Short mmCIF file of C-alpha atoms in Angstrom, two decimals:
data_model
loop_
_atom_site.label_atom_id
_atom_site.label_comp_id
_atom_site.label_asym_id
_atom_site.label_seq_id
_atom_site.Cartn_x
_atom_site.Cartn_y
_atom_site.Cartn_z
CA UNK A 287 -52.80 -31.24 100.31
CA UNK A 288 -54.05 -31.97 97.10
CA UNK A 289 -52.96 -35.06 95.02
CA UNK A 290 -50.09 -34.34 91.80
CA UNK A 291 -51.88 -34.78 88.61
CA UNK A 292 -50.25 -36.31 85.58
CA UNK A 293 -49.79 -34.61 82.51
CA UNK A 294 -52.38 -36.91 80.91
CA UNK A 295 -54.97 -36.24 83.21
CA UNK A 296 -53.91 -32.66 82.93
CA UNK A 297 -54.97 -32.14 79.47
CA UNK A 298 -57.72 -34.35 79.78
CA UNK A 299 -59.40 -31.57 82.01
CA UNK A 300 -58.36 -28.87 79.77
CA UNK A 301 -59.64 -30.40 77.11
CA UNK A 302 -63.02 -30.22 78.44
CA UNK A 303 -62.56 -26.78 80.15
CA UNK A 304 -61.60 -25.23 76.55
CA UNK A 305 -64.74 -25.43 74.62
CA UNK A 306 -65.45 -23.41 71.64
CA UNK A 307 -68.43 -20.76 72.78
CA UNK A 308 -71.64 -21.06 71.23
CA UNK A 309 -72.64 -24.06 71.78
CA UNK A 310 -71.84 -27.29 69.47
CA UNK A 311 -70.21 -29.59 72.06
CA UNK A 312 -66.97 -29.28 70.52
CA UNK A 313 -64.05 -29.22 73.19
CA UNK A 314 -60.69 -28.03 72.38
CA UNK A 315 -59.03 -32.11 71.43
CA UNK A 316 -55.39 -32.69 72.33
CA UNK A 317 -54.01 -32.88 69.79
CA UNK A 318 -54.87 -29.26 68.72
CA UNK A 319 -53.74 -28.36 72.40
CA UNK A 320 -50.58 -29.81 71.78
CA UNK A 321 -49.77 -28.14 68.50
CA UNK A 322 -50.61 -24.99 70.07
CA UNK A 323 -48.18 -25.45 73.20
CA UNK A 324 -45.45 -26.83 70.13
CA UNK A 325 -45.96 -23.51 68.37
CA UNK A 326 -45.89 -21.24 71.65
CA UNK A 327 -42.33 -22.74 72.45
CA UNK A 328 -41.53 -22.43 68.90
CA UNK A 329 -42.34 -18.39 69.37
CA UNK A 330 -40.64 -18.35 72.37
CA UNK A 331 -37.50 -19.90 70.83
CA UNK A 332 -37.25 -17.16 68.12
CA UNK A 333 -37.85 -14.64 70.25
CA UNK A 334 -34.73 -15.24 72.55
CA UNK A 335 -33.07 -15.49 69.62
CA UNK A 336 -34.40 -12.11 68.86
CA UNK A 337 -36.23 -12.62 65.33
CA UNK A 338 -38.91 -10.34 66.44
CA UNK A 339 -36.95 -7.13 67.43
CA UNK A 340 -36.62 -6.15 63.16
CA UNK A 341 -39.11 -6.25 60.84
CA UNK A 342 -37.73 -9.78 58.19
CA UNK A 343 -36.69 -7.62 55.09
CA UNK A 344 -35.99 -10.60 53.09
CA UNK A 345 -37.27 -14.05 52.43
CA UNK A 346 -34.64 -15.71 54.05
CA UNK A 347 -35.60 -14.01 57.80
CA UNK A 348 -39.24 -14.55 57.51
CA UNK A 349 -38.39 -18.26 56.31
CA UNK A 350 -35.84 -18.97 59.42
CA UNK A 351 -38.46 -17.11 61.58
CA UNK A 352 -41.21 -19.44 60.34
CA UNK A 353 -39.11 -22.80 60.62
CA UNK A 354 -37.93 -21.83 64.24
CA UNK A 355 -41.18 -21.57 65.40
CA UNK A 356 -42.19 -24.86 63.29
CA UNK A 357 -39.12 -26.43 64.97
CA UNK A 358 -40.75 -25.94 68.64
CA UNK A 359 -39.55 -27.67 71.35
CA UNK A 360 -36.45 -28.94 69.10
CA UNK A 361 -35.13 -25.57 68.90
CA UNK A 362 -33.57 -26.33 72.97
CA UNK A 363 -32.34 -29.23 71.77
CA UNK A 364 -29.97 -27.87 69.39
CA UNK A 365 -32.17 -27.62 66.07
CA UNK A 366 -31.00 -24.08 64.61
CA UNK A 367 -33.28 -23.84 61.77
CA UNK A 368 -31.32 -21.46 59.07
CA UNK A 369 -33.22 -20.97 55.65
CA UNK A 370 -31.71 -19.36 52.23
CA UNK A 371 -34.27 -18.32 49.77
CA UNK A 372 -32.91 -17.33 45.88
CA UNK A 373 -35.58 -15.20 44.03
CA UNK A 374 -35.10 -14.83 40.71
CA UNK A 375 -34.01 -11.30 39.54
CA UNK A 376 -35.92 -9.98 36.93
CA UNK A 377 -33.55 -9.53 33.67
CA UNK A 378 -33.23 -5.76 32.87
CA UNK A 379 -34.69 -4.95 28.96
#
């Protein structure tokens, strides 16, 4: 059976798995891993809220959709991102 791995180790070995083709030497740090498994949950969260069934007619949508999937992980926590926008309307002449 093999041995558990910790979550350090863990993304210590796909940090050097994920390197950037062509060369350079440049693996994938963990930082940028992390940010990309933040904004994957993030997604996730706003699409079980259902933000990606409709098309975001108005800034407000596309703002909310934005901050829930900024939010990430805090979104199961209780963080329900909700964001007005207030363009000004052009005066009629």
């Amino acid at each position: 059976m093999a041995p558990v791995v910790g979550l350090g180790r863990l993304l210590s070995k796909l940090g050097t798995v994920c390197a950037f083709p062509g060369g350079g030497g440049g693996a994938l740090s963990r930082k940028t891993l992390i940010l990309f498994v933040w904004l994957i949950v993030g997604a996730a969260a706003a699409g079980q809220r259902g933000y990606f069934s409709n098309v975001p007619a108005t800034c407000s949508a596309g703002a909310t959709i934005a901050a829930t999937m900024v939010t990430g992980p805090l979104n199961y926590l209780g963080v329900n991102p909700q964001i007005t926008c207030n363009w000004p309307v052009p005066s009629s002449s």
